[in-house]
């Protein structure tokens, strides 16, 4: 069975898409720790990010860099932080999170509850800057 992220890529589950190329996909996290929190994935379904080949891992990060630049143009922040956790969804993904201080990256704090209209607007703005 396909991962929930593969089903998002296939359009079977809706998402707020930010960017896409032939091998990668980026969309807003449904349960963000900060506005603009984005997930970047390889379309090829692999659970553990370090099981990607060197070439795939490099290409994923090069794609993520472009997404991070678009996030930074859209959401005022000092930096875009990057995290790989992967314990919840078994499809490799990079979290990109706009940050002004270290605690903006903490996953164990209360997450934001953003209305779908706002998420959609943020995604469209990042996509326009991609
Ligand atoms: P991790 O696997 O890195 O621990 O966490 C998975 C992340 O995926 C979480 O931040 C969670 O909010 C996000 N997530 C889980 N299911 C969905 C979904 O169906 N859509 C979106 N946009 N994000 C999801």
mmCIF file with all atom_site columns, C-alpha atoms and ligand atoms in Angstrom:
data_model
loop_
_atom_site.group_PDB
_atom_site.id
_atom_site.type_symbol
_atom_site.label_atom_id
_atom_site.label_alt_id
_atom_site.label_comp_id
_atom_site.label_asym_id
_atom_site.label_entity_id
_atom_site.label_seq_id
_atom_site.pdbx_PDB_ins_code
_atom_site.Cartn_x
_atom_site.Cartn_y
_atom_site.Cartn_z
_atom_site.occupancy
_atom_site.B_iso_or_equiv
_atom_site.pdbx_formal_charge
_atom_site.auth_seq_id
_atom_site.auth_comp_id
_atom_site.auth_asym_id
_atom_site.auth_atom_id
_atom_site.pdbx_PDB_model_num
ATOM   1   C CA  . UNK A 1 1   ? 0.000  0.000  0.000   1.00 0.00 ? 1   UNK A CA  1
ATOM   2   C CA  . UNK A 1 2   ? 1.184  3.507  -0.825  1.00 0.00 ? 2   UNK A CA  1
ATOM   3   C CA  . UNK A 1 3   ? 2.255  5.926  1.921   1.00 0.00 ? 3   UNK A CA  1
ATOM   4   C CA  . UNK A 1 4   ? 0.012  8.866  2.712   1.00 0.00 ? 4   UNK A CA  1
ATOM   5   C CA  . UNK A 1 5   ? 2.623  11.081 1.033   1.00 0.00 ? 5   UNK A CA  1
ATOM   6   C CA  . UNK A 1 6   ? 2.577  8.996  -2.168  1.00 0.00 ? 6   UNK A CA  1
ATOM   7   C CA  . UNK A 1 7   ? -1.206 9.376  -2.161  1.00 0.00 ? 7   UNK A CA  1
ATOM   8   C CA  . UNK A 1 8   ? -0.760 13.161 -1.824  1.00 0.00 ? 8   UNK A CA  1
ATOM   9   C CA  . UNK A 1 9   ? 1.638  13.167 -4.810  1.00 0.00 ? 9   UNK A CA  1
ATOM   10  C CA  . UNK A 1 10  ? -0.901 11.109 -6.790  1.00 0.00 ? 10  UNK A CA  1
ATOM   11  C CA  . UNK A 1 11  ? -3.629 13.663 -5.989  1.00 0.00 ? 11  UNK A CA  1
ATOM   12  C CA  . UNK A 1 12  ? -5.684 11.106 -4.045  1.00 0.00 ? 12  UNK A CA  1
ATOM   13  C CA  . UNK A 1 13  ? -5.390 13.160 -0.838  1.00 0.00 ? 13  UNK A CA  1
ATOM   14  C CA  . UNK A 1 14  ? -5.551 16.970 -0.988  1.00 0.00 ? 14  UNK A CA  1
ATOM   15  C CA  . UNK A 1 15  ? -2.641 19.129 0.110   1.00 0.00 ? 15  UNK A CA  1
ATOM   16  C CA  . UNK A 1 16  ? -1.409 22.701 -0.080  1.00 0.00 ? 16  UNK A CA  1
ATOM   17  C CA  . UNK A 1 17  ? 1.241  22.215 -2.760  1.00 0.00 ? 17  UNK A CA  1
ATOM   18  C CA  . UNK A 1 18  ? 4.249  24.493 -2.801  1.00 0.00 ? 18  UNK A CA  1
ATOM   19  C CA  . UNK A 1 19  ? 6.471  23.084 -5.564  1.00 0.00 ? 19  UNK A CA  1
ATOM   20  C CA  . UNK A 1 20  ? 7.113  20.040 -7.712  1.00 0.00 ? 20  UNK A CA  1
ATOM   21  C CA  . UNK A 1 21  ? 9.584  18.716 -10.237 1.00 0.00 ? 21  UNK A CA  1
ATOM   22  C CA  . UNK A 1 22  ? 9.946  15.348 -11.917 1.00 0.00 ? 22  UNK A CA  1
ATOM   23  C CA  . UNK A 1 23  ? 11.294 13.585 -8.825  1.00 0.00 ? 23  UNK A CA  1
ATOM   24  C CA  . UNK A 1 24  ? 10.330 15.784 -5.864  1.00 0.00 ? 24  UNK A CA  1
ATOM   25  C CA  . UNK A 1 25  ? 7.280  17.341 -4.246  1.00 0.00 ? 25  UNK A CA  1
ATOM   26  C CA  . UNK A 1 26  ? 6.832  20.012 -1.550  1.00 0.00 ? 26  UNK A CA  1
ATOM   27  C CA  . UNK A 1 27  ? 3.662  20.825 0.402   1.00 0.00 ? 27  UNK A CA  1
ATOM   28  C CA  . UNK A 1 28  ? 2.667  22.478 3.664   1.00 0.00 ? 28  UNK A CA  1
ATOM   29  C CA  . UNK A 1 29  ? 2.639  20.385 6.811   1.00 0.00 ? 29  UNK A CA  1
ATOM   30  C CA  . UNK A 1 30  ? -0.972 19.915 7.905   1.00 0.00 ? 30  UNK A CA  1
ATOM   31  C CA  . UNK A 1 31  ? 0.004  20.432 11.543  1.00 0.00 ? 31  UNK A CA  1
ATOM   32  C CA  . UNK A 1 32  ? 2.664  23.167 11.329  1.00 0.00 ? 32  UNK A CA  1
ATOM   33  C CA  . UNK A 1 33  ? 4.985  24.243 14.119  1.00 0.00 ? 33  UNK A CA  1
ATOM   34  C CA  . UNK A 1 34  ? 5.327  27.633 12.349  1.00 0.00 ? 34  UNK A CA  1
ATOM   35  C CA  . UNK A 1 35  ? 3.702  29.438 9.428   1.00 0.00 ? 35  UNK A CA  1
ATOM   36  C CA  . UNK A 1 36  ? 5.284  28.167 6.227   1.00 0.00 ? 36  UNK A CA  1
ATOM   37  C CA  . UNK A 1 37  ? 6.325  24.773 7.703   1.00 0.00 ? 37  UNK A CA  1
ATOM   38  C CA  . UNK A 1 38  ? 6.857  22.729 4.549   1.00 0.00 ? 38  UNK A CA  1
ATOM   39  C CA  . UNK A 1 39  ? 7.589  19.078 3.832   1.00 0.00 ? 39  UNK A CA  1
ATOM   40  C CA  . UNK A 1 40  ? 9.895  18.171 0.948   1.00 0.00 ? 40  UNK A CA  1
ATOM   41  C CA  . UNK A 1 41  ? 9.805  14.587 -0.313  1.00 0.00 ? 41  UNK A CA  1
ATOM   42  C CA  . UNK A 1 42  ? 11.220 12.408 -3.064  1.00 0.00 ? 42  UNK A CA  1
ATOM   43  C CA  . UNK A 1 43  ? 8.391  11.006 -5.183  1.00 0.00 ? 43  UNK A CA  1
ATOM   44  C CA  . UNK A 1 44  ? 10.056 7.609  -4.956  1.00 0.00 ? 44  UNK A CA  1
ATOM   45  C CA  . UNK A 1 45  ? 8.728  6.068  -1.772  1.00 0.00 ? 45  UNK A CA  1
ATOM   46  C CA  . UNK A 1 46  ? 11.551 5.226  0.602   1.00 0.00 ? 46  UNK A CA  1
ATOM   47  C CA  . UNK A 1 47  ? 11.014 5.167  4.374   1.00 0.00 ? 47  UNK A CA  1
ATOM   48  C CA  . UNK A 1 48  ? 14.445 6.126  5.719   1.00 0.00 ? 48  UNK A CA  1
ATOM   49  C CA  . UNK A 1 49  ? 16.065 9.164  4.124   1.00 0.00 ? 49  UNK A CA  1
ATOM   50  C CA  . UNK A 1 50  ? 19.554 7.639  4.357   1.00 0.00 ? 50  UNK A CA  1
ATOM   51  C CA  . UNK A 1 51  ? 18.397 4.675  2.279   1.00 0.00 ? 51  UNK A CA  1
ATOM   52  C CA  . UNK A 1 52  ? 18.225 7.058  -0.702  1.00 0.00 ? 52  UNK A CA  1
ATOM   53  C CA  . UNK A 1 53  ? 21.187 6.782  -3.053  1.00 0.00 ? 53  UNK A CA  1
ATOM   54  C CA  . UNK A 1 54  ? 23.835 9.510  -2.807  1.00 0.00 ? 54  UNK A CA  1
ATOM   55  C CA  . UNK A 1 55  ? 22.496 11.042 -6.029  1.00 0.00 ? 55  UNK A CA  1
ATOM   56  C CA  . UNK A 1 56  ? 18.895 10.979 -4.794  1.00 0.00 ? 56  UNK A CA  1
ATOM   57  C CA  . UNK A 1 57  ? 19.875 12.482 -1.425  1.00 0.00 ? 57  UNK A CA  1
ATOM   58  C CA  . UNK A 1 58  ? 21.853 15.273 -3.110  1.00 0.00 ? 58  UNK A CA  1
ATOM   59  C CA  . UNK A 1 59  ? 19.033 16.033 -5.554  1.00 0.00 ? 59  UNK A CA  1
ATOM   60  C CA  . UNK A 1 60  ? 16.476 16.112 -2.718  1.00 0.00 ? 60  UNK A CA  1
ATOM   61  C CA  . UNK A 1 61  ? 18.589 18.665 -0.852  1.00 0.00 ? 61  UNK A CA  1
ATOM   62  C CA  . UNK A 1 62  ? 19.147 20.795 -3.949  1.00 0.00 ? 62  UNK A CA  1
ATOM   63  C CA  . UNK A 1 63  ? 15.367 20.850 -4.496  1.00 0.00 ? 63  UNK A CA  1
ATOM   64  C CA  . UNK A 1 64  ? 14.838 21.626 -0.771  1.00 0.00 ? 64  UNK A CA  1
ATOM   65  C CA  . UNK A 1 65  ? 17.272 24.549 -1.063  1.00 0.00 ? 65  UNK A CA  1
ATOM   66  C CA  . UNK A 1 66  ? 15.129 26.122 -3.786  1.00 0.00 ? 66  UNK A CA  1
ATOM   67  C CA  . UNK A 1 67  ? 12.005 25.591 -1.685  1.00 0.00 ? 67  UNK A CA  1
ATOM   68  C CA  . UNK A 1 68  ? 13.757 27.129 1.367   1.00 0.00 ? 68  UNK A CA  1
ATOM   69  C CA  . UNK A 1 69  ? 14.681 30.190 -0.686  1.00 0.00 ? 69  UNK A CA  1
ATOM   70  C CA  . UNK A 1 70  ? 11.044 30.598 -1.731  1.00 0.00 ? 70  UNK A CA  1
ATOM   71  C CA  . UNK A 1 71  ? 9.890  30.182 1.888   1.00 0.00 ? 71  UNK A CA  1
ATOM   72  C CA  . UNK A 1 72  ? 12.372 32.834 3.047   1.00 0.00 ? 72  UNK A CA  1
ATOM   73  C CA  . UNK A 1 73  ? 11.095 35.280 0.423   1.00 0.00 ? 73  UNK A CA  1
ATOM   74  C CA  . UNK A 1 74  ? 7.530  34.666 1.601   1.00 0.00 ? 74  UNK A CA  1
ATOM   75  C CA  . UNK A 1 75  ? 7.690  34.390 5.389   1.00 0.00 ? 75  UNK A CA  1
ATOM   76  C CA  . UNK A 1 76  ? 9.781  36.974 7.263   1.00 0.00 ? 76  UNK A CA  1
ATOM   77  C CA  . UNK A 1 77  ? 12.332 34.976 9.283   1.00 0.00 ? 77  UNK A CA  1
ATOM   78  C CA  . UNK A 1 78  ? 16.025 34.880 10.190  1.00 0.00 ? 78  UNK A CA  1
ATOM   79  C CA  . UNK A 1 79  ? 16.604 31.489 8.607   1.00 0.00 ? 79  UNK A CA  1
ATOM   80  C CA  . UNK A 1 80  ? 14.788 28.450 7.299   1.00 0.00 ? 80  UNK A CA  1
ATOM   81  C CA  . UNK A 1 81  ? 15.658 25.521 9.544   1.00 0.00 ? 81  UNK A CA  1
ATOM   82  C CA  . UNK A 1 82  ? 15.784 21.949 8.337   1.00 0.00 ? 82  UNK A CA  1
ATOM   83  C CA  . UNK A 1 83  ? 14.889 18.792 10.251  1.00 0.00 ? 83  UNK A CA  1
ATOM   84  C CA  . UNK A 1 84  ? 14.536 15.128 9.422   1.00 0.00 ? 84  UNK A CA  1
ATOM   85  C CA  . UNK A 1 85  ? 12.484 13.077 11.871  1.00 0.00 ? 85  UNK A CA  1
ATOM   86  C CA  . UNK A 1 86  ? 10.425 10.548 9.980   1.00 0.00 ? 86  UNK A CA  1
ATOM   87  C CA  . UNK A 1 87  ? 8.971  8.559  12.864  1.00 0.00 ? 87  UNK A CA  1
ATOM   88  C CA  . UNK A 1 88  ? 5.326  9.256  11.983  1.00 0.00 ? 88  UNK A CA  1
ATOM   89  C CA  . UNK A 1 89  ? 5.179  8.913  8.208   1.00 0.00 ? 89  UNK A CA  1
ATOM   90  C CA  . UNK A 1 90  ? 7.335  6.174  6.611   1.00 0.00 ? 90  UNK A CA  1
ATOM   91  C CA  . UNK A 1 91  ? 8.152  8.175  3.479   1.00 0.00 ? 91  UNK A CA  1
ATOM   92  C CA  . UNK A 1 92  ? 11.389 10.173 3.617   1.00 0.00 ? 92  UNK A CA  1
ATOM   93  C CA  . UNK A 1 93  ? 10.789 13.897 4.117   1.00 0.00 ? 93  UNK A CA  1
ATOM   94  C CA  . UNK A 1 94  ? 12.626 17.058 5.077   1.00 0.00 ? 94  UNK A CA  1
ATOM   95  C CA  . UNK A 1 95  ? 10.863 19.577 7.314   1.00 0.00 ? 95  UNK A CA  1
ATOM   96  C CA  . UNK A 1 96  ? 11.622 23.190 6.318   1.00 0.00 ? 96  UNK A CA  1
ATOM   97  C CA  . UNK A 1 97  ? 10.614 25.638 9.044   1.00 0.00 ? 97  UNK A CA  1
ATOM   98  C CA  . UNK A 1 98  ? 10.937 29.451 9.084   1.00 0.00 ? 98  UNK A CA  1
ATOM   99  C CA  . UNK A 1 99  ? 12.716 30.329 12.339  1.00 0.00 ? 99  UNK A CA  1
ATOM   100 C CA  . UNK A 1 100 ? 13.720 33.377 14.337  1.00 0.00 ? 100 UNK A CA  1
ATOM   101 C CA  . UNK A 1 101 ? 14.944 31.451 17.380  1.00 0.00 ? 101 UNK A CA  1
ATOM   102 C CA  . UNK A 1 102 ? 15.876 27.854 18.142  1.00 0.00 ? 102 UNK A CA  1
ATOM   103 C CA  . UNK A 1 103 ? 12.611 27.052 19.902  1.00 0.00 ? 103 UNK A CA  1
ATOM   104 C CA  . UNK A 1 104 ? 10.695 27.766 16.671  1.00 0.00 ? 104 UNK A CA  1
ATOM   105 C CA  . UNK A 1 105 ? 11.983 24.345 15.550  1.00 0.00 ? 105 UNK A CA  1
ATOM   106 C CA  . UNK A 1 106 ? 10.683 22.454 18.581  1.00 0.00 ? 106 UNK A CA  1
ATOM   107 C CA  . UNK A 1 107 ? 8.197  19.769 17.620  1.00 0.00 ? 107 UNK A CA  1
ATOM   108 C CA  . UNK A 1 108 ? 6.948  19.062 21.129  1.00 0.00 ? 108 UNK A CA  1
ATOM   109 C CA  . UNK A 1 109 ? 5.271  22.443 21.632  1.00 0.00 ? 109 UNK A CA  1
ATOM   110 C CA  . UNK A 1 110 ? 1.668  23.145 20.695  1.00 0.00 ? 110 UNK A CA  1
ATOM   111 C CA  . UNK A 1 111 ? 1.305  23.180 16.916  1.00 0.00 ? 111 UNK A CA  1
ATOM   112 C CA  . UNK A 1 112 ? -0.568 25.910 15.011  1.00 0.00 ? 112 UNK A CA  1
ATOM   113 C CA  . UNK A 1 113 ? -4.177 25.427 13.997  1.00 0.00 ? 113 UNK A CA  1
ATOM   114 C CA  . UNK A 1 114 ? -4.366 27.399 10.753  1.00 0.00 ? 114 UNK A CA  1
ATOM   115 C CA  . UNK A 1 115 ? -7.579 27.579 8.728   1.00 0.00 ? 115 UNK A CA  1
ATOM   116 C CA  . UNK A 1 116 ? -7.319 25.859 5.355   1.00 0.00 ? 116 UNK A CA  1
ATOM   117 C CA  . UNK A 1 117 ? -7.811 29.209 3.567   1.00 0.00 ? 117 UNK A CA  1
ATOM   118 C CA  . UNK A 1 118 ? -4.731 30.631 5.273   1.00 0.00 ? 118 UNK A CA  1
ATOM   119 C CA  . UNK A 1 119 ? -2.650 27.496 4.580   1.00 0.00 ? 119 UNK A CA  1
ATOM   120 C CA  . UNK A 1 120 ? -3.726 27.649 0.970   1.00 0.00 ? 120 UNK A CA  1
ATOM   121 C CA  . UNK A 1 121 ? -2.791 31.338 0.706   1.00 0.00 ? 121 UNK A CA  1
ATOM   122 C CA  . UNK A 1 122 ? 0.663  30.704 2.240   1.00 0.00 ? 122 UNK A CA  1
ATOM   123 C CA  . UNK A 1 123 ? 1.263  27.790 -0.163  1.00 0.00 ? 123 UNK A CA  1
ATOM   124 C CA  . UNK A 1 124 ? 0.287  29.921 -3.159  1.00 0.00 ? 124 UNK A CA  1
ATOM   125 C CA  . UNK A 1 125 ? 2.639  32.704 -2.053  1.00 0.00 ? 125 UNK A CA  1
ATOM   126 C CA  . UNK A 1 126 ? 5.570  30.306 -1.601  1.00 0.00 ? 126 UNK A CA  1
ATOM   127 C CA  . UNK A 1 127 ? 4.761  28.685 -4.955  1.00 0.00 ? 127 UNK A CA  1
ATOM   128 C CA  . UNK A 1 128 ? 4.789  32.116 -6.622  1.00 0.00 ? 128 UNK A CA  1
ATOM   129 C CA  . UNK A 1 129 ? 8.271  32.747 -5.190  1.00 0.00 ? 129 UNK A CA  1
ATOM   130 C CA  . UNK A 1 130 ? 9.613  29.325 -6.213  1.00 0.00 ? 130 UNK A CA  1
HETATM 131 P P1  . LIG B 2 .   ? 7.544  12.855 11.077  1.00 0.00 ? 1   LIG B P1  1
HETATM 132 O O1  . LIG B 2 .   ? 7.300  11.582 10.310  1.00 0.00 ? 1   LIG B O1  1
HETATM 133 O O2  . LIG B 2 .   ? 8.656  13.673 10.490  1.00 0.00 ? 1   LIG B O2  1
HETATM 134 O O3  . LIG B 2 .   ? 7.722  12.606 12.540  1.00 0.00 ? 1   LIG B O3  1
HETATM 135 O O4  . LIG B 2 .   ? 6.213  13.743 10.968  1.00 0.00 ? 1   LIG B O4  1
HETATM 136 C C1  . LIG B 2 .   ? 5.395  13.700 9.828   1.00 0.00 ? 1   LIG B C1  1
HETATM 137 C C2  . LIG B 2 .   ? 4.815  15.079 9.546   1.00 0.00 ? 1   LIG B C2  1
HETATM 138 O O5  . LIG B 2 .   ? 3.867  14.927 8.493   1.00 0.00 ? 1   LIG B O5  1
HETATM 139 C C3  . LIG B 2 .   ? 4.074  15.723 10.727  1.00 0.00 ? 1   LIG B C3  1
HETATM 140 O O6  . LIG B 2 .   ? 4.608  17.017 10.948  1.00 0.00 ? 1   LIG B O6  1
HETATM 141 C C4  . LIG B 2 .   ? 2.611  15.773 10.273  1.00 0.00 ? 1   LIG B C4  1
HETATM 142 O O7  . LIG B 2 .   ? 1.930  16.935 10.698  1.00 0.00 ? 1   LIG B O7  1
HETATM 143 C C5  . LIG B 2 .   ? 2.726  15.715 8.752   1.00 0.00 ? 1   LIG B C5  1
HETATM 144 N N1  . LIG B 2 .   ? 1.591  15.032 8.122   1.00 0.00 ? 1   LIG B N1  1
HETATM 145 C C6  . LIG B 2 .   ? 1.104  13.814 8.474   1.00 0.00 ? 1   LIG B C6  1
HETATM 146 N N2  . LIG B 2 .   ? 0.063  13.482 7.676   1.00 0.00 ? 1   LIG B N2  1
HETATM 147 C C7  . LIG B 2 .   ? -0.098 14.522 6.813   1.00 0.00 ? 1   LIG B C7  1
HETATM 148 C C8  . LIG B 2 .   ? -1.024 14.765 5.739   1.00 0.00 ? 1   LIG B C8  1
HETATM 149 O O8  . LIG B 2 .   ? -1.894 13.971 5.415   1.00 0.00 ? 1   LIG B O8  1
HETATM 150 N N3  . LIG B 2 .   ? -0.877 15.941 5.072   1.00 0.00 ? 1   LIG B N3  1
HETATM 151 C C9  . LIG B 2 .   ? 0.084  16.860 5.390   1.00 0.00 ? 1   LIG B C9  1
HETATM 152 N N4  . LIG B 2 .   ? 0.129  17.989 4.662   1.00 0.00 ? 1   LIG B N4  1
HETATM 153 N N5  . LIG B 2 .   ? 0.972  16.653 6.383   1.00 0.00 ? 1   LIG B N5  1
HETATM 154 C C10 . LIG B 2 .   ? 0.885  15.500 7.094   1.00 0.00 ? 1   LIG B C10 1
#
